[in-house]
PDB file of C-alpha atoms in Angstrom:
ATOM      1  CA  MET A 189     -19.059   6.112 -26.197  1.00 58.00           C
ATOM      2  CA  SER A 190     -18.356   4.733 -22.872  1.00 80.00           C
ATOM      3  CA  GLU A 191     -21.119   5.193 -20.293  1.00 93.00           C
ATOM      4  CA  ILE A 192     -20.715   8.439 -17.941  1.00 97.00           C
ATOM      5  CA  TYR A 193     -20.316   7.235 -14.086  1.00 98.00           C
ATOM      6  CA  ASP A 194     -20.753   9.884 -11.288  1.00 98.00           C
ATOM      7  CA  ILE A 195     -17.846   9.121  -9.476  1.00 98.00           C
ATOM      8  CA  THR A 196     -14.712   7.239 -10.686  1.00 98.00           C
ATOM      9  CA  ILE A 197     -12.295   6.026  -7.835  1.00 98.00           C
ATOM     10  CA  ILE A 198      -8.456   5.531  -9.230  1.00 96.00           C
ATOM     11  CA  GLY A 199      -6.842   3.317  -6.759  1.00 94.00           C
ATOM     12  CA  GLY A 200      -7.917  -0.002  -5.199  1.00 94.00           C
ATOM     13  CA  GLY A 201      -5.949   0.146  -2.027  1.00 94.00           C
ATOM     14  CA  PRO A 202      -7.792   0.166   1.421  1.00 96.00           C
ATOM     15  CA  VAL A 203      -8.713   3.994   1.151  1.00 97.00           C
ATOM     16  CA  GLY A 204     -10.135   3.644  -2.591  1.00 97.00           C
ATOM     17  CA  LEU A 205     -12.046   0.442  -1.710  1.00 98.00           C
ATOM     18  CA  PHE A 206     -13.967   2.179   1.376  1.00 98.00           C
ATOM     19  CA  ALA A 207     -14.409   5.443  -0.880  1.00 98.00           C
ATOM     20  CA  ALA A 208     -16.140   3.282  -3.452  1.00 98.00           C
ATOM     21  CA  PHE A 209     -18.345   1.593  -0.850  1.00 98.00           C
ATOM     22  CA  TYR A 210     -19.117   4.999   0.638  1.00 97.00           C
ATOM     23  CA  ALA A 211     -19.867   6.467  -2.536  1.00 97.00           C
ATOM     24  CA  ASN A 212     -22.502   3.661  -3.119  1.00 97.00           C
ATOM     25  CA  LEU A 213     -24.048   4.655   0.442  1.00 95.00           C
ATOM     26  CA  ARG A 214     -24.678   7.954  -1.311  1.00 95.00           C
ATOM     27  CA  GLU A 215     -26.400   6.234  -4.162  1.00 95.00           C
ATOM     28  CA  SER A 216     -23.803   7.224  -6.706  1.00 97.00           C
ATOM     29  CA  LYS A 217     -22.995   5.339  -9.796  1.00 97.00           C
ATOM     30  CA  VAL A 218     -19.219   4.366  -9.108  1.00 98.00           C
ATOM     31  CA  LYS A 219     -16.293   2.927 -11.001  1.00 98.00           C
ATOM     32  CA  LEU A 220     -12.955   1.899  -9.480  1.00 98.00           C
ATOM     33  CA  ILE A 221      -9.814   1.526 -11.582  1.00 96.00           C
ATOM     34  CA  ASP A 222      -6.754   0.042 -10.482  1.00 92.00           C
ATOM     35  CA  SER A 223      -3.291  -0.453 -12.139  1.00 86.00           C
ATOM     36  CA  LEU A 224      -2.799  -3.930 -10.183  1.00 82.00           C
ATOM     37  CA  GLU A 225      -4.210  -6.964 -11.186  1.00 81.00           C
ATOM     38  CA  GLN A 226      -5.893  -7.274  -7.734  1.00 85.00           C
ATOM     39  CA  LEU A 227      -7.601  -4.975  -5.096  1.00 91.00           C
ATOM     40  CA  GLY A 228      -5.946  -4.241  -1.962  1.00 89.00           C
ATOM     41  CA  GLY A 229      -2.913  -2.141  -2.645  1.00 86.00           C
ATOM     42  CA  GLN A 230       0.148  -2.147  -0.497  1.00 80.00           C
ATOM     43  CA  PRO A 231      -1.013  -4.235   2.474  1.00 83.00           C
ATOM     44  CA  ALA A 232      -2.427  -6.957   0.361  1.00 79.00           C
ATOM     45  CA  ILE A 233       0.635  -7.185  -1.957  1.00 74.00           C
ATOM     46  CA  LEU A 234       3.646  -6.300   0.513  1.00 70.00           C
ATOM     47  CA  TYR A 235       2.631  -7.498   3.759  1.00 69.00           C
ATOM     48  CA  PRO A 236      -0.680  -9.671   3.596  1.00 73.00           C
ATOM     49  CA  GLU A 237       0.414 -11.255   6.757  1.00 70.00           C
ATOM     50  CA  LYS A 238       1.560  -8.558   8.488  1.00 76.00           C
ATOM     51  CA  THR A 239      -0.228  -7.054  11.676  1.00 82.00           C
ATOM     52  CA  ILE A 240      -1.876  -3.553  11.540  1.00 87.00           C
ATOM     53  CA  LEU A 241      -2.090  -2.164  14.921  1.00 87.00           C
ATOM     54  CA  ASP A 242      -3.631   1.367  14.600  1.00 89.00           C
ATOM     55  CA  LEU A 243      -7.184   0.742  13.103  1.00 93.00           C
ATOM     56  CA  PRO A 244      -9.880   1.846  15.497  1.00 93.00           C
ATOM     57  CA  GLY A 245     -12.052  -1.197  16.213  1.00 93.00           C
ATOM     58  CA  PHE A 246      -9.375  -3.888  15.462  1.00 93.00           C
ATOM     59  CA  PRO A 247      -6.795  -4.825  18.208  1.00 93.00           C
ATOM     60  CA  SER A 248      -4.912  -6.573  15.251  1.00 90.00           C
ATOM     61  CA  ILE A 249      -5.754  -7.412  11.983  1.00 93.00           C
ATOM     62  CA  THR A 250      -3.475  -8.471   8.774  1.00 88.00           C
ATOM     63  CA  GLY A 251      -3.358  -6.743   5.453  1.00 87.00           C
ATOM     64  CA  GLN A 252      -4.918  -9.624   4.003  1.00 86.00           C
ATOM     65  CA  GLY A 253      -7.602  -9.646   6.482  1.00 92.00           C
ATOM     66  CA  LEU A 254      -7.969  -5.937   6.449  1.00 95.00           C
ATOM     67  CA  THR A 255      -8.439  -6.419   2.475  1.00 94.00           C
ATOM     68  CA  GLU A 256     -10.704  -9.166   2.735  1.00 94.00           C
ATOM     69  CA  ASN A 257     -13.246  -7.173   5.040  1.00 96.00           C
ATOM     70  CA  LEU A 258     -12.936  -4.215   2.954  1.00 97.00           C
ATOM     71  CA  ILE A 259     -13.950  -5.919  -0.309  1.00 96.00           C
ATOM     72  CA  GLU A 260     -16.736  -7.901   1.413  1.00 97.00           C
ATOM     73  CA  GLN A 261     -17.960  -4.390   2.364  1.00 97.00           C
ATOM     74  CA  LEU A 262     -17.959  -3.267  -0.871  1.00 97.00           C
ATOM     75  CA  ASN A 263     -19.551  -6.168  -2.400  1.00 97.00           C
ATOM     76  CA  THR A 264     -22.679  -5.334  -0.660  1.00 96.00           C
ATOM     77  CA  PHE A 265     -23.232  -3.180  -3.940  1.00 96.00           C
ATOM     78  CA  LYS A 266     -22.637  -3.711  -7.576  1.00 94.00           C
ATOM     79  CA  THR A 267     -19.557  -1.612  -8.360  1.00 96.00           C
ATOM     80  CA  GLU A 268     -17.657  -1.678 -11.742  1.00 96.00           C
ATOM     81  CA  ILE A 269     -14.088  -2.694 -11.172  1.00 97.00           C
ATOM     82  CA  CYS A 270     -11.366  -2.349 -13.647  1.00 96.00           C
ATOM     83  CA  LEU A 271      -8.039  -3.986 -12.758  1.00 92.00           C
ATOM     84  CA  GLY A 272      -4.783  -3.906 -14.605  1.00 87.00           C
ATOM     85  CA  GLU A 273      -5.351  -0.523 -16.240  1.00 90.00           C
ATOM     86  CA  THR A 274      -2.939   2.481 -15.593  1.00 87.00           C
ATOM     87  CA  LEU A 275      -4.293   5.786 -15.810  1.00 90.00           C
ATOM     88  CA  LEU A 276      -2.648   7.868 -18.486  1.00 91.00           C
ATOM     89  CA  GLU A 277      -4.419  11.033 -19.055  1.00 92.00           C
ATOM     90  CA  ILE A 278      -7.287  13.087 -17.576  1.00 94.00           C
ATOM     91  CA  GLU A 279      -9.008  15.720 -19.620  1.00 93.00           C
ATOM     92  CA  ARG A 280     -11.827  18.015 -18.887  1.00 92.00           C
ATOM     93  CA  ALA A 281     -14.885  17.566 -21.375  1.00 89.00           C
ATOM     94  CA  SER A 282     -18.118  19.624 -21.251  1.00 86.00           C
ATOM     95  CA  ASP A 283     -19.844  18.038 -18.459  1.00 90.00           C
ATOM     96  CA  HIS A 284     -17.486  15.222 -17.252  1.00 95.00           C
ATOM     97  CA  TYR A 285     -13.975  13.996 -17.455  1.00 96.00           C
ATOM     98  CA  ARG A 286     -12.344  11.703 -20.041  1.00 96.00           C
ATOM     99  CA  LEU A 287     -10.065   9.456 -18.390  1.00 96.00           C
ATOM    100  CA  VAL A 288      -7.578   7.416 -20.860  1.00 94.00           C
ATOM    101  CA  THR A 289      -5.838   4.435 -19.395  1.00 92.00           C
ATOM    102  CA  SER A 290      -3.791   1.481 -20.878  1.00 90.00           C
ATOM    103  CA  LYS A 291      -6.684  -0.335 -21.758  1.00 93.00           C
ATOM    104  CA  GLY A 292      -9.156   2.085 -22.975  1.00 93.00           C
ATOM    105  CA  GLU A 293     -11.532   5.083 -22.017  1.00 95.00           C
ATOM    106  CA  HIS A 294     -13.609   6.144 -19.305  1.00 97.00           C
ATOM    107  CA  ARG A 295     -16.041   9.005 -18.620  1.00 97.00           C
ATOM    108  CA  SER A 296     -17.047  10.538 -15.343  1.00 98.00           C
ATOM    109  CA  LYS A 297     -18.690  13.398 -13.758  1.00 98.00           C
ATOM    110  CA  SER A 298     -16.064  13.520 -10.693  1.00 98.00           C
ATOM    111  CA  VAL A 299     -12.984  11.901  -9.786  1.00 98.00           C
ATOM    112  CA  ILE A 300     -11.328  10.593  -6.858  1.00 98.00           C
ATOM    113  CA  ILE A 301      -7.630   9.945  -6.717  1.00 97.00           C
ATOM    114  CA  ALA A 302      -6.777   7.384  -3.956  1.00 96.00           C
ATOM    115  CA  MET A 303      -3.515   6.090  -5.583  1.00 92.00           C
ATOM    116  CA  GLY A 304      -1.402   6.031  -2.431  1.00 87.00           C
ATOM    117  CA  GLY A 305       2.180   6.360  -3.242  1.00 74.00           C
ATOM    118  CA  GLY A 306       1.509   5.641  -6.714  1.00 69.00           C
ATOM    119  CA  ALA A 307       2.888   2.339  -8.723  1.00 61.00           C
ATOM    120  CA  PHE A 308       5.100   0.694  -6.358  1.00 62.00           C
ATOM    121  CA  LYS A 309       7.943  -1.777  -6.677  1.00 66.00           C
ATOM    122  CA  ALA A 310       9.824  -3.457  -3.789  1.00 73.00           C
ATOM    123  CA  ARG A 311      13.717  -1.955  -3.126  1.00 83.00           C
ATOM    124  CA  PRO A 312      15.905  -5.221  -4.423  1.00 88.00           C
ATOM    125  CA  LEU A 313      18.706  -6.955  -2.518  1.00 93.00           C
ATOM    126  CA  GLU A 314      21.644  -5.306  -4.474  1.00 92.00           C
ATOM    127  CA  ILE A 315      23.998  -8.304  -4.441  1.00 95.00           C
ATOM    128  CA  GLU A 316      25.134  -9.840  -7.552  1.00 91.00           C
ATOM    129  CA  GLY A 317      23.278 -12.777  -8.556  1.00 92.00           C
ATOM    130  CA  ALA A 318      20.170 -12.112  -5.964  1.00 94.00           C
ATOM    131  CA  GLU A 319      17.720 -12.129  -8.842  1.00 91.00           C
ATOM    132  CA  ASN A 320      19.015 -16.037  -9.638  1.00 93.00           C
ATOM    133  CA  PHE A 321      17.837 -17.254  -6.425  1.00 95.00           C
ATOM    134  CA  ASP A 322      13.975 -18.528  -5.711  1.00 94.00           C
ATOM    135  CA  ASN A 323      14.079 -18.356  -1.992  1.00 95.00           C
ATOM    136  CA  ILE A 324      14.681 -14.460  -2.024  1.00 95.00           C
ATOM    137  CA  HIS A 325      11.229 -12.864  -1.176  1.00 91.00           C
ATOM    138  CA  TYR A 326       9.791  -9.500  -1.076  1.00 84.00           C
ATOM    139  CA  HIS A 327       6.347 -10.236   0.212  1.00 76.00           C
ATOM    140  CA  VAL A 328       4.741 -13.144   1.682  1.00 75.00           C
ATOM    141  CA  GLN A 329       1.100 -14.587   0.703  1.00 67.00           C
ATOM    142  CA  ASN A 330       1.404 -17.567   3.403  1.00 79.00           C
ATOM    143  CA  ILE A 331       3.381 -17.386   6.219  1.00 87.00           C
ATOM    144  CA  ASP A 332       2.630 -20.889   7.379  1.00 89.00           C
ATOM    145  CA  GLN A 333       4.352 -22.355   4.348  1.00 92.00           C
ATOM    146  CA  PHE A 334       7.875 -21.118   6.202  1.00 95.00           C
ATOM    147  CA  LYS A 335       7.333 -23.125   9.525  1.00 95.00           C
ATOM    148  CA  ASP A 336      10.326 -24.545  10.826  1.00 97.00           C
ATOM    149  CA  LYS A 337      12.411 -23.173   8.441  1.00 97.00           C
ATOM    150  CA  LYS A 338      15.567 -20.952   9.083  1.00 97.00           C
ATOM    151  CA  VAL A 339      14.573 -17.386   7.831  1.00 97.00           C
ATOM    152  CA  ALA A 340      16.813 -14.315   7.750  1.00 97.00           C
ATOM    153  CA  ILE A 341      14.900 -10.868   7.421  1.00 97.00           C
ATOM    154  CA  LEU A 342      16.706  -7.912   6.112  1.00 97.00           C
ATOM    155  CA  GLY A 343      15.900  -4.368   7.185  1.00 95.00           C
ATOM    156  CA  GLY A 344      15.086  -1.895  10.117  1.00 94.00           C
ATOM    157  CA  GLY A 345      11.550  -0.668   9.493  1.00 89.00           C
ATOM    158  CA  ASP A 346       8.069  -1.313  10.628  1.00 84.00           C
ATOM    159  CA  SER A 347       7.745  -4.023   7.878  1.00 81.00           C
ATOM    160  CA  ALA A 348      10.971  -5.853   9.038  1.00 90.00           C
ATOM    161  CA  VAL A 349      10.628  -5.596  12.586  1.00 92.00           C
ATOM    162  CA  ASP A 350       6.794  -6.740  12.120  1.00 86.00           C
ATOM    163  CA  TRP A 351       7.836  -9.492   9.971  1.00 88.00           C
ATOM    164  CA  ALA A 352      10.367 -10.973  12.347  1.00 93.00           C
ATOM    165  CA  LEU A 353       7.965 -10.886  15.229  1.00 92.00           C
ATOM    166  CA  ALA A 354       5.451 -12.718  12.943  1.00 89.00           C
ATOM    167  CA  PHE A 355       8.123 -15.448  11.977  1.00 95.00           C
ATOM    168  CA  GLU A 356       9.521 -15.679  15.308  1.00 95.00           C
ATOM    169  CA  LYS A 357       6.178 -17.660  16.305  1.00 93.00           C
ATOM    170  CA  ILE A 358       6.859 -20.685  13.984  1.00 96.00           C
ATOM    171  CA  ALA A 359      10.482 -20.307  12.432  1.00 97.00           C
ATOM    172  CA  ASP A 360      14.179 -19.903  13.560  1.00 97.00           C
ATOM    173  CA  THR A 361      14.037 -16.100  12.756  1.00 98.00           C
ATOM    174  CA  THR A 362      17.287 -13.861  12.369  1.00 98.00           C
ATOM    175  CA  LEU A 363      16.813  -9.874  11.814  1.00 98.00           C
ATOM    176  CA  ILE A 364      19.830  -8.234  10.047  1.00 98.00           C
ATOM    177  CA  HIS A 365      20.093  -4.195   9.997  1.00 97.00           C
ATOM    178  CA  ARG A 366      22.831  -2.183   9.149  1.00 96.00           C
ATOM    179  CA  ARG A 367      22.390  -0.161  12.121  1.00 95.00           C
ATOM    180  CA  ASP A 368      22.061  -0.636  15.682  1.00 95.00           C
ATOM    181  CA  ASN A 369      19.052   1.600  15.973  1.00 94.00           C
ATOM    182  CA  PHE A 370      15.736   0.622  14.278  1.00 95.00           C
ATOM    183  CA  ARG A 371      13.184   3.014  12.529  1.00 89.00           C
ATOM    184  CA  ALA A 372      10.131   0.987  13.532  1.00 86.00           C
ATOM    185  CA  LEU A 373       7.812   1.923  16.049  1.00 84.00           C
ATOM    186  CA  GLU A 374       8.885   2.105  19.528  1.00 92.00           C
ATOM    187  CA  HIS A 375       6.144  -0.420  20.814  1.00 89.00           C
ATOM    188  CA  SER A 376       7.214  -2.676  17.897  1.00 88.00           C
ATOM    189  CA  VAL A 377      11.058  -2.675  18.808  1.00 94.00           C
ATOM    190  CA  SER A 378      10.338  -3.250  22.579  1.00 96.00           C
ATOM    191  CA  HIS A 379       8.683  -6.697  21.399  1.00 94.00           C
ATOM    192  CA  LEU A 380      11.389  -7.601  19.245  1.00 96.00           C
ATOM    193  CA  LYS A 381      14.184  -6.930  22.076  1.00 96.00           C
ATOM    194  CA  ALA A 382      12.179  -9.173  24.297  1.00 96.00           C
ATOM    195  CA  SER A 383      11.410 -11.968  21.494  1.00 96.00           C
ATOM    196  CA  GLY A 384      13.520 -14.772  20.625  1.00 97.00           C
ATOM    197  CA  VAL A 385      14.426 -13.166  17.273  1.00 97.00           C
ATOM    198  CA  ASN A 386      18.323 -13.435  16.515  1.00 97.00           C
ATOM    199  CA  ILE A 387      19.213  -9.597  16.169  1.00 97.00           C
ATOM    200  CA  ARG A 388      22.174  -9.068  14.122  1.00 97.00           C
ATOM    201  CA  THR A 389      23.202  -5.195  14.147  1.00 97.00           C
ATOM    202  CA  PRO A 390      24.994  -3.670  12.567  1.00 97.00           C
ATOM    203  CA  PHE A 391      25.492  -6.139   9.842  1.00 97.00           C
ATOM    204  CA  ILE A 392      25.259  -5.706   6.003  1.00 96.00           C
ATOM    205  CA  PRO A 393      24.373  -8.553   3.829  1.00 97.00           C
ATOM    206  CA  SER A 394      27.694  -9.086   1.752  1.00 96.00           C
ATOM    207  CA  ASP A 395      27.381 -12.385  -0.298  1.00 96.00           C
ATOM    208  CA  LEU A 396      25.144 -15.187  -1.291  1.00 96.00           C
ATOM    209  CA  VAL A 397      26.161 -18.895  -1.428  1.00 95.00           C
ATOM    210  CA  GLY A 398      24.037 -21.448  -2.860  1.00 95.00           C
ATOM    211  CA  GLN A 399      23.389 -23.588  -6.045  1.00 91.00           C
ATOM    212  CA  ASP A 400      20.449 -24.446  -8.456  1.00 92.00           C
ATOM    213  CA  ARG A 401      18.560 -21.320  -7.858  1.00 95.00           C
ATOM    214  CA  THR A 402      18.531 -21.911  -3.789  1.00 96.00           C
ATOM    215  CA  ILE A 403      20.855 -19.915  -1.147  1.00 96.00           C
ATOM    216  CA  THR A 404      22.093 -22.039   1.705  1.00 97.00           C
ATOM    217  CA  HIS A 405      24.060 -19.496   3.320  1.00 96.00           C
ATOM    218  CA  LEU A 406      24.201 -15.664   3.709  1.00 97.00           C
ATOM    219  CA  GLU A 407      27.206 -13.822   4.148  1.00 97.00           C
ATOM    220  CA  VAL A 408      27.149 -10.630   6.565  1.00 97.00           C
ATOM    221  CA  GLU A 409      29.759  -8.001   7.264  1.00 97.00           C
ATOM    222  CA  HIS A 410      30.039  -5.998  10.265  1.00 97.00           C
ATOM    223  CA  SER A 411      29.610  -2.021   9.259  1.00 95.00           C
ATOM    224  CA  LYS A 412      32.304  -1.104  11.423  1.00 94.00           C
ATOM    225  CA  THR A 413      34.827  -3.889  12.119  1.00 96.00           C
ATOM    226  CA  LYS A 414      34.063  -5.434   8.719  1.00 96.00           C
ATOM    227  CA  GLU A 415      33.851  -8.769  10.585  1.00 95.00           C
ATOM    228  CA  LYS A 416      32.223 -11.676   8.217  1.00 96.00           C
ATOM    229  CA  ASP A 417      30.084 -14.222   9.425  1.00 96.00           C
ATOM    230  CA  HIS A 418      27.877 -16.904   7.306  1.00 95.00           C
ATOM    231  CA  LEU A 419      24.221 -17.854   8.309  1.00 96.00           C
ATOM    232  CA  GLU A 420      22.732 -20.818   7.087  1.00 97.00           C
ATOM    233  CA  VAL A 421      19.229 -19.843   5.789  1.00 97.00           C
ATOM    234  CA  ASP A 422      16.260 -21.444   3.880  1.00 97.00           C
ATOM    235  CA  HIS A 423      14.611 -18.293   3.218  1.00 97.00           C
ATOM    236  CA  ILE A 424      15.601 -14.444   2.958  1.00 97.00           C
ATOM    237  CA  PHE A 425      12.856 -11.925   3.182  1.00 95.00           C
ATOM    238  CA  VAL A 426      13.982  -8.298   1.688  1.00 94.00           C
ATOM    239  CA  ASN A 427      12.218  -5.504   3.195  1.00 89.00           C
ATOM    240  CA  TYR A 428      13.955  -2.212   2.364  1.00 89.00           C
ATOM    241  CA  GLY A 429      11.022  -0.387   1.644  1.00 78.00           C
ATOM    242  CA  PHE A 430       9.649   0.164  -2.013  1.00 71.00           C
ATOM    243  CA  LYS A 431      10.041   2.390  -4.938  1.00 68.00           C
ATOM    244  CA  SER A 432       7.069   4.169  -6.025  1.00 65.00           C
ATOM    245  CA  SER A 433       6.082   6.217  -9.107  1.00 63.00           C
ATOM    246  CA  ILE A 434       3.377   8.759  -9.470  1.00 64.00           C
ATOM    247  CA  GLY A 435       3.548   8.476 -13.206  1.00 66.00           C
ATOM    248  CA  ASN A 436       1.850  11.210 -15.507  1.00 72.00           C
ATOM    249  CA  LEU A 437       0.488  12.998 -12.138  1.00 75.00           C
ATOM    250  CA  LYS A 438       2.489  16.042 -12.990  1.00 77.00           C
ATOM    251  CA  GLU A 439       1.134  16.356 -16.693  1.00 83.00           C
ATOM    252  CA  TRP A 440      -2.765  16.166 -15.543  1.00 88.00           C
ATOM    253  CA  GLY A 441      -2.523  19.858 -14.353  1.00 90.00           C
ATOM    254  CA  LEU A 442      -2.749  19.104 -10.414  1.00 92.00           C
ATOM    255  CA  GLU A 443      -1.142  21.178  -8.192  1.00 93.00           C
ATOM    256  CA  LEU A 444       1.561  19.349  -6.113  1.00 92.00           C
ATOM    257  CA  GLU A 445       3.490  19.755  -3.159  1.00 91.00           C
ATOM    258  CA  ARG A 446       6.559  17.213  -2.900  1.00 84.00           C
ATOM    259  CA  HIS A 447       4.968  14.717  -5.501  1.00 85.00           C
ATOM    260  CA  LYS A 448       1.943  14.827  -3.519  1.00 92.00           C
ATOM    261  CA  ILE A 449      -1.516  16.337  -4.627  1.00 94.00           C
ATOM    262  CA  LEU A 450      -2.383  19.392  -2.718  1.00 96.00           C
ATOM    263  CA  VAL A 451      -5.919  19.437  -1.455  1.00 97.00           C
ATOM    264  CA  ASN A 452      -8.207  21.430   0.637  1.00 97.00           C
ATOM    265  CA  THR A 453     -10.253  20.597   3.745  1.00 96.00           C
ATOM    266  CA  LYS A 454     -12.993  19.445   1.256  1.00 97.00           C
ATOM    267  CA  GLN A 455     -10.195  16.988  -0.569  1.00 98.00           C
ATOM    268  CA  GLU A 456     -10.656  19.219  -3.401  1.00 98.00           C
ATOM    269  CA  THR A 457      -7.775  19.641  -5.843  1.00 97.00           C
ATOM    270  CA  ASN A 458      -7.151  22.445  -8.069  1.00 96.00           C
ATOM    271  CA  LEU A 459      -9.477  20.892 -10.627  1.00 96.00           C
ATOM    272  CA  PRO A 460     -12.941  21.250 -10.279  1.00 96.00           C
ATOM    273  CA  GLY A 461     -14.934  17.844  -9.509  1.00 97.00           C
ATOM    274  CA  ILE A 462     -11.276  15.992  -9.029  1.00 98.00           C
ATOM    275  CA  TYR A 463     -10.565  15.137  -5.399  1.00 98.00           C
ATOM    276  CA  ALA A 464      -7.596  13.244  -3.737  1.00 97.00           C
ATOM    277  CA  ILE A 465      -7.409  11.260  -0.467  1.00 98.00           C
ATOM    278  CA  GLY A 466      -4.841   8.869   1.090  1.00 96.00           C
ATOM    279  CA  ASP A 467      -0.987   8.871   0.844  1.00 93.00           C
ATOM    280  CA  CYS A 468      -1.354  10.246  -2.377  1.00 93.00           C
ATOM    281  CA  CYS A 469      -2.488  13.769  -1.167  1.00 95.00           C
ATOM    282  CA  THR A 470      -1.397  16.509   1.428  1.00 96.00           C
ATOM    283  CA  TYR A 471      -2.432  19.292   3.464  1.00 96.00           C
ATOM    284  CA  PRO A 472      -0.811  21.077   6.551  1.00 95.00           C
ATOM    285  CA  GLY A 473      -0.960  18.850   9.526  1.00 95.00           C
ATOM    286  CA  LYS A 474      -1.756  15.497   7.804  1.00 95.00           C
ATOM    287  CA  ALA A 475      -0.929  12.444   9.656  1.00 92.00           C
ATOM    288  CA  ALA A 476      -0.242   9.850   6.871  1.00 89.00           C
ATOM    289  CA  MET A 477      -2.021   6.759   8.185  1.00 91.00           C
ATOM    290  CA  ILE A 478      -4.664   4.469   6.666  1.00 93.00           C
ATOM    291  CA  THR A 479      -7.129   5.787   9.153  1.00 96.00           C
ATOM    292  CA  THR A 480      -6.363   9.372   7.936  1.00 97.00           C
ATOM    293  CA  GLY A 481      -7.339   8.175   4.632  1.00 97.00           C
ATOM    294  CA  PHE A 482     -10.569   6.565   5.536  1.00 97.00           C
ATOM    295  CA  GLY A 483     -11.672   9.929   7.099  1.00 96.00           C
ATOM    296  CA  GLU A 484     -10.960  11.611   3.924  1.00 98.00           C
ATOM    297  CA  ALA A 485     -12.751   9.418   1.782  1.00 98.00           C
ATOM    298  CA  PRO A 486     -16.454  10.490   2.967  1.00 97.00           C
ATOM    299  CA  THR A 487     -15.152  14.055   2.931  1.00 97.00           C
ATOM    300  CA  ALA A 488     -14.313  13.782  -0.860  1.00 98.00           C
ATOM    301  CA  VAL A 489     -17.386  11.486  -1.625  1.00 98.00           C
ATOM    302  CA  ASN A 490     -19.777  13.911  -0.010  1.00 97.00           C
ATOM    303  CA  ASN A 491     -18.293  17.112  -1.845  1.00 97.00           C
ATOM    304  CA  ALA A 492     -18.259  15.072  -5.160  1.00 98.00           C
ATOM    305  CA  VAL A 493     -21.836  14.312  -4.944  1.00 97.00           C
ATOM    306  CA  HIS A 494     -22.679  17.952  -4.183  1.00 97.00           C
ATOM    307  CA  PHE A 495     -20.515  18.894  -6.959  1.00 97.00           C
ATOM    308  CA  ILE A 496     -22.629  16.739  -9.683  1.00 97.00           C
ATOM    309  CA  ASP A 497     -25.727  17.890  -8.002  1.00 95.00           C
ATOM    310  CA  PRO A 498     -25.753  20.971  -5.978  1.00 94.00           C
ATOM    311  CA  LYS A 499     -29.296  20.026  -4.411  1.00 93.00           C
ATOM    312  CA  GLN A 500     -27.754  17.348  -2.675  1.00 91.00           C
ATOM    313  CA  LYS A 501     -26.328  17.691   0.890  1.00 87.00           C
ATOM    314  CA  VAL A 502     -22.679  17.820   1.558  1.00 91.00           C
ATOM    315  CA  GLN A 503     -23.538  16.162   4.935  1.00 84.00           C
ATOM    316  CA  PRO A 504     -25.861  13.228   4.588  1.00 83.00           C
ATOM    317  CA  LYS A 505     -27.617  10.974   7.236  1.00 75.00           C
ATOM    318  CA  HIS A 506     -25.393   8.904   9.432  1.00 78.00           C
ATOM    319  CA  SER A 507     -25.742   5.176   8.766  1.00 78.00           C
ATOM    320  CA  THR A 508     -27.274   4.497  11.995  1.00 75.00           C
ATOM    321  CA  SER A 509     -30.172   7.208  11.219  1.00 67.00           C
ATOM    322  CA  TRP A 510     -31.229   4.816   8.081  1.00 61.00           C
TER     323      TRP A 510
END
């Protein structure tokens, strides 16, 4: 039989990493399970070089930088981490939960679900043959390798605008969006319009020209006049968001609201001993931000500790008191 842990956290994104660290502060026996082969979730996988501006205490930090800091913080404790495991079943036993994953079985007295939007995959560029080119990208590991290149960025949301501003510092950058208006944060759009980024709106990518798995030109079409133009490119970055799947969430007996787990002010789900934090959960008035998830993590951990042992206080000492 597998060992029984105090708290098992499902999800290794920023919120899950902080929850694991805080659970260690409460001297709980902690395990963390994630379906990906690396920690960090969306910031580490989808936008490692993207600048995050809305974290308290950090004027700016990249997705990769945030991930590295959270892992360094967590590594001050010994935590059991299981990567590449997708949670398939949650089943209540006499005094613990049995967690069945794609690789085996785990047991835990309480569970904190921090799976974000679920398993995610970037929305593809839907042009015939796009999958045959090597210089179409959906995320970036090292932005410096594109220095002095001709870069085309597709999209009009926060990620696209942020990438355009980042690339503009090192590359000949063009941002292509099907509408004149952007969905990105107003502050970012103002910076974009004042930058040297070549903004092409309202245009839609319509064809790819290249050979030997390398695109040399991108054809774009004006969404109103149908005028066409060919842009010389070295690399194309697609930022159309991503599709996510909540997997077997519906089958675990959790109460949902619009595909998100419904929780109360204690971050409790409708199942005793199971809590949810971050983007996977909802409650009235919630702001869907990383900072919100960071605040939810201690609430879930403290209530999980009290659930396991009612003699333990829900509100512990502050770290500055130790």
